[in-house]
């Protein structure tokens, strides 16, 4: 799993670092296991800052927790916004799928064009102005991104 969350507490021991994380839907603990007690290889994370975490969900007793594979400090606030939009999109797509029933899955799979990436058609179903904006953003090579004025 991957999640974007705020680090609320850090507890360092000789074998692991325990993080208390909050993602605006609740709190969960995450454990980063240290290699041979070497805390210098631990992620450079600060309290009350956003991080992107990659790991797996584990159950310890009756409590769920995350086992951290990688944790990166987020320096760009757009990553937080992007993650929230991805989560909302996944939720709404799953609700749409559930409301239509399981029969529509087979229909949708049959109607998909799996060769679209090969043929170079990456319009993602966009048309007109939306497609023009997508192409302008993709073609911009500056490190700051495209400005509204340029767009």
PDB file of C-alpha atoms in Angstrom:
ATOM      1  CA  UNK A   1       0.000   0.000   0.000  1.00  0.00           C
ATOM      2  CA  UNK A   2       0.987   3.611  -0.282  1.00  0.00           C
ATOM      3  CA  UNK A   3      -0.364   6.427   1.807  1.00  0.00           C
ATOM      4  CA  UNK A   4       0.266  10.096   2.393  1.00  0.00           C
ATOM      5  CA  UNK A   5       0.026  11.076   6.033  1.00  0.00           C
ATOM      6  CA  UNK A   6       1.251  13.360   8.801  1.00  0.00           C
ATOM      7  CA  UNK A   7       3.782  12.025  11.327  1.00  0.00           C
ATOM      8  CA  UNK A   8       2.352  12.688  14.796  1.00  0.00           C
ATOM      9  CA  UNK A   9       4.942  10.856  16.929  1.00  0.00           C
ATOM     10  CA  UNK A  10       8.226   8.984  16.546  1.00  0.00           C
ATOM     11  CA  UNK A  11       9.466   6.359  19.029  1.00  0.00           C
ATOM     12  CA  UNK A  12      12.974   5.008  18.411  1.00  0.00           C
ATOM     13  CA  UNK A  13      14.142   1.723  19.951  1.00  0.00           C
ATOM     14  CA  UNK A  14      17.166  -0.459  19.239  1.00  0.00           C
ATOM     15  CA  UNK A  15      15.391  -2.655  16.660  1.00  0.00           C
ATOM     16  CA  UNK A  16      12.625  -0.517  15.192  1.00  0.00           C
ATOM     17  CA  UNK A  17      11.176   2.953  14.838  1.00  0.00           C
ATOM     18  CA  UNK A  18       7.465   3.311  15.533  1.00  0.00           C
ATOM     19  CA  UNK A  19       5.616   6.156  13.851  1.00  0.00           C
ATOM     20  CA  UNK A  20       2.118   7.315  14.722  1.00  0.00           C
ATOM     21  CA  UNK A  21       0.565   8.500  11.461  1.00  0.00           C
ATOM     22  CA  UNK A  22      -2.609  10.419  10.641  1.00  0.00           C
ATOM     23  CA  UNK A  23      -4.208  10.676   7.198  1.00  0.00           C
ATOM     24  CA  UNK A  24      -7.385  12.695   7.933  1.00  0.00           C
ATOM     25  CA  UNK A  25      -9.413   9.474   8.159  1.00  0.00           C
ATOM     26  CA  UNK A  26      -7.822   8.158  11.349  1.00  0.00           C
ATOM     27  CA  UNK A  27      -4.537   7.186  12.962  1.00  0.00           C
ATOM     28  CA  UNK A  28      -2.389   4.095  12.514  1.00  0.00           C
ATOM     29  CA  UNK A  29       0.992   2.954  13.751  1.00  0.00           C
ATOM     30  CA  UNK A  30       3.790   2.129  11.345  1.00  0.00           C
ATOM     31  CA  UNK A  31       6.956   0.175  12.139  1.00  0.00           C
ATOM     32  CA  UNK A  32      10.278   0.626  10.363  1.00  0.00           C
ATOM     33  CA  UNK A  33      12.608  -2.241  11.279  1.00  0.00           C
ATOM     34  CA  UNK A  34      16.256  -1.273  11.636  1.00  0.00           C
ATOM     35  CA  UNK A  35      19.016  -3.349  10.099  1.00  0.00           C
ATOM     36  CA  UNK A  36      21.283  -4.648  12.873  1.00  0.00           C
ATOM     37  CA  UNK A  37      20.286  -1.770  15.141  1.00  0.00           C
ATOM     38  CA  UNK A  38      21.695   0.837  12.739  1.00  0.00           C
ATOM     39  CA  UNK A  39      19.500   3.909  13.171  1.00  0.00           C
ATOM     40  CA  UNK A  40      21.561   5.927  10.649  1.00  0.00           C
ATOM     41  CA  UNK A  41      19.743   4.131   7.797  1.00  0.00           C
ATOM     42  CA  UNK A  42      16.366   5.276   9.107  1.00  0.00           C
ATOM     43  CA  UNK A  43      14.291   7.672   7.004  1.00  0.00           C
ATOM     44  CA  UNK A  44      14.931  11.363   7.684  1.00  0.00           C
ATOM     45  CA  UNK A  45      11.444  12.277   8.885  1.00  0.00           C
ATOM     46  CA  UNK A  46      10.299  15.191  11.071  1.00  0.00           C
ATOM     47  CA  UNK A  47       7.274  15.472  13.358  1.00  0.00           C
ATOM     48  CA  UNK A  48       4.106  17.081  11.996  1.00  0.00           C
ATOM     49  CA  UNK A  49       5.315  16.871   8.391  1.00  0.00           C
ATOM     50  CA  UNK A  50       3.743  14.984   5.502  1.00  0.00           C
ATOM     51  CA  UNK A  51       5.351  11.752   4.316  1.00  0.00           C
ATOM     52  CA  UNK A  52       4.632   9.254   1.573  1.00  0.00           C
ATOM     53  CA  UNK A  53       4.813   5.720   2.909  1.00  0.00           C
ATOM     54  CA  UNK A  54       5.126   2.445   1.037  1.00  0.00           C
ATOM     55  CA  UNK A  55       4.523  -0.705   3.039  1.00  0.00           C
ATOM     56  CA  UNK A  56       2.176  -3.538   3.857  1.00  0.00           C
ATOM     57  CA  UNK A  57      -0.737  -3.844   6.250  1.00  0.00           C
ATOM     58  CA  UNK A  58      -0.177  -6.248   9.144  1.00  0.00           C
ATOM     59  CA  UNK A  59      -2.358  -7.327  12.039  1.00  0.00           C
ATOM     60  CA  UNK A  60      -0.781  -7.567  15.472  1.00  0.00           C
ATOM     61  CA  UNK A  61      -3.272  -9.013  17.916  1.00  0.00           C
ATOM     62  CA  UNK A  62      -6.474  -7.249  16.919  1.00  0.00           C
ATOM     63  CA  UNK A  63      -4.766  -4.018  15.867  1.00  0.00           C
ATOM     64  CA  UNK A  64      -3.817  -3.165  12.290  1.00  0.00           C
ATOM     65  CA  UNK A  65      -0.459  -1.542  11.620  1.00  0.00           C
ATOM     66  CA  UNK A  66       1.818  -0.785   8.687  1.00  0.00           C
ATOM     67  CA  UNK A  67       5.207  -2.330   8.059  1.00  0.00           C
ATOM     68  CA  UNK A  68       7.281   0.371   6.357  1.00  0.00           C
ATOM     69  CA  UNK A  69       9.288  -0.532   3.260  1.00  0.00           C
ATOM     70  CA  UNK A  70      10.089   3.059   2.336  1.00  0.00           C
ATOM     71  CA  UNK A  71       9.155   6.456   3.742  1.00  0.00           C
ATOM     72  CA  UNK A  72       9.861   9.742   1.962  1.00  0.00           C
ATOM     73  CA  UNK A  73       9.359  13.272   3.262  1.00  0.00           C
ATOM     74  CA  UNK A  74       6.999  15.230   1.008  1.00  0.00           C
ATOM     75  CA  UNK A  75       8.476  18.522  -0.142  1.00  0.00           C
ATOM     76  CA  UNK A  76       5.781  19.462  -2.677  1.00  0.00           C
ATOM     77  CA  UNK A  77       2.245  20.082  -1.407  1.00  0.00           C
ATOM     78  CA  UNK A  78       0.868  19.021  -4.801  1.00  0.00           C
ATOM     79  CA  UNK A  79       1.681  15.414  -3.867  1.00  0.00           C
ATOM     80  CA  UNK A  80      -0.776  15.629  -0.966  1.00  0.00           C
ATOM     81  CA  UNK A  81      -3.500  17.053  -3.202  1.00  0.00           C
ATOM     82  CA  UNK A  82      -2.816  14.464  -5.912  1.00  0.00           C
ATOM     83  CA  UNK A  83      -2.994  11.612  -3.415  1.00  0.00           C
ATOM     84  CA  UNK A  84      -6.320  12.853  -2.012  1.00  0.00           C
ATOM     85  CA  UNK A  85      -7.754  13.086  -5.540  1.00  0.00           C
ATOM     86  CA  UNK A  86      -6.509   9.554  -6.349  1.00  0.00           C
ATOM     87  CA  UNK A  87      -8.157   8.194  -3.196  1.00  0.00           C
ATOM     88  CA  UNK A  88     -11.451   9.933  -3.976  1.00  0.00           C
ATOM     89  CA  UNK A  89     -11.345   8.675  -7.568  1.00  0.00           C
ATOM     90  CA  UNK A  90     -10.755   5.093  -6.392  1.00  0.00           C
ATOM     91  CA  UNK A  91     -13.658   5.372  -3.953  1.00  0.00           C
ATOM     92  CA  UNK A  92     -16.103   6.728  -6.525  1.00  0.00           C
ATOM     93  CA  UNK A  93     -15.044   4.182  -9.150  1.00  0.00           C
ATOM     94  CA  UNK A  94     -15.559   1.320  -6.678  1.00  0.00           C
ATOM     95  CA  UNK A  95     -18.981   2.711  -5.683  1.00  0.00           C
ATOM     96  CA  UNK A  96     -19.923   2.977  -9.359  1.00  0.00           C
ATOM     97  CA  UNK A  97     -18.753  -0.584  -9.960  1.00  0.00           C
ATOM     98  CA  UNK A  98     -20.687  -1.874  -6.937  1.00  0.00           C
ATOM     99  CA  UNK A  99     -23.903  -0.075  -7.950  1.00  0.00           C
ATOM    100  CA  UNK A 100     -23.823  -1.442 -11.509  1.00  0.00           C
ATOM    101  CA  UNK A 101     -23.237  -5.004 -10.368  1.00  0.00           C
ATOM    102  CA  UNK A 102     -20.574  -7.512 -11.283  1.00  0.00           C
ATOM    103  CA  UNK A 103     -21.921  -8.183 -14.814  1.00  0.00           C
ATOM    104  CA  UNK A 104     -20.665  -4.835 -16.065  1.00  0.00           C
ATOM    105  CA  UNK A 105     -17.060  -5.789 -15.285  1.00  0.00           C
ATOM    106  CA  UNK A 106     -16.969  -8.385 -18.065  1.00  0.00           C
ATOM    107  CA  UNK A 107     -18.649  -5.959 -20.475  1.00  0.00           C
ATOM    108  CA  UNK A 108     -16.162  -3.188 -19.668  1.00  0.00           C
ATOM    109  CA  UNK A 109     -13.164  -5.493 -20.039  1.00  0.00           C
ATOM    110  CA  UNK A 110     -14.396  -6.711 -23.427  1.00  0.00           C
ATOM    111  CA  UNK A 111     -14.912  -3.154 -24.674  1.00  0.00           C
ATOM    112  CA  UNK A 112     -11.498  -1.842 -23.570  1.00  0.00           C
ATOM    113  CA  UNK A 113      -8.899  -1.086 -26.205  1.00  0.00           C
ATOM    114  CA  UNK A 114      -5.747  -2.671 -24.810  1.00  0.00           C
ATOM    115  CA  UNK A 115      -3.725  -1.446 -27.804  1.00  0.00           C
ATOM    116  CA  UNK A 116      -4.297   2.241 -27.056  1.00  0.00           C
ATOM    117  CA  UNK A 117      -0.906   2.630 -25.350  1.00  0.00           C
ATOM    118  CA  UNK A 118       0.820   0.897 -28.244  1.00  0.00           C
ATOM    119  CA  UNK A 119      -0.876   3.032 -30.875  1.00  0.00           C
ATOM    120  CA  UNK A 120       0.066   6.228 -29.039  1.00  0.00           C
ATOM    121  CA  UNK A 121      -3.508   7.240 -28.155  1.00  0.00           C
ATOM    122  CA  UNK A 122      -3.153   8.476 -24.594  1.00  0.00           C
ATOM    123  CA  UNK A 123      -6.087  10.893 -24.565  1.00  0.00           C
ATOM    124  CA  UNK A 124      -7.607   9.125 -21.522  1.00  0.00           C
ATOM    125  CA  UNK A 125     -11.084   9.798 -22.877  1.00  0.00           C
ATOM    126  CA  UNK A 126     -10.554  13.565 -22.956  1.00  0.00           C
ATOM    127  CA  UNK A 127     -11.842  15.708 -25.798  1.00  0.00           C
ATOM    128  CA  UNK A 128     -11.521  19.284 -27.003  1.00  0.00           C
ATOM    129  CA  UNK A 129     -10.191  21.794 -24.497  1.00  0.00           C
ATOM    130  CA  UNK A 130      -9.422  19.126 -21.880  1.00  0.00           C
ATOM    131  CA  UNK A 131      -7.180  17.276 -24.331  1.00  0.00           C
ATOM    132  CA  UNK A 132      -5.476  20.538 -25.347  1.00  0.00           C
ATOM    133  CA  UNK A 133      -4.718  21.346 -21.688  1.00  0.00           C
ATOM    134  CA  UNK A 134      -3.332  17.833 -21.126  1.00  0.00           C
ATOM    135  CA  UNK A 135      -1.057  18.107 -24.160  1.00  0.00           C
ATOM    136  CA  UNK A 136       0.153  21.594 -23.146  1.00  0.00           C
ATOM    137  CA  UNK A 137       1.052  20.370 -19.652  1.00  0.00           C
ATOM    138  CA  UNK A 138       2.791  17.258 -21.019  1.00  0.00           C
ATOM    139  CA  UNK A 139       4.781  19.228 -23.597  1.00  0.00           C
ATOM    140  CA  UNK A 140       6.004  21.867 -21.126  1.00  0.00           C
ATOM    141  CA  UNK A 141       9.592  21.096 -20.111  1.00  0.00           C
ATOM    142  CA  UNK A 142      10.263  23.805 -17.521  1.00  0.00           C
ATOM    143  CA  UNK A 143      11.017  22.764 -13.939  1.00  0.00           C
ATOM    144  CA  UNK A 144       8.285  25.051 -12.568  1.00  0.00           C
ATOM    145  CA  UNK A 145       5.577  23.651 -14.831  1.00  0.00           C
ATOM    146  CA  UNK A 146       3.297  25.588 -17.117  1.00  0.00           C
ATOM    147  CA  UNK A 147       1.815  28.878 -15.899  1.00  0.00           C
ATOM    148  CA  UNK A 148      -1.807  29.867 -16.321  1.00  0.00           C
ATOM    149  CA  UNK A 149      -0.724  32.691 -18.584  1.00  0.00           C
ATOM    150  CA  UNK A 150       1.125  30.284 -20.922  1.00  0.00           C
ATOM    151  CA  UNK A 151      -1.784  27.878 -20.854  1.00  0.00           C
TER     152      UNK A 151
END
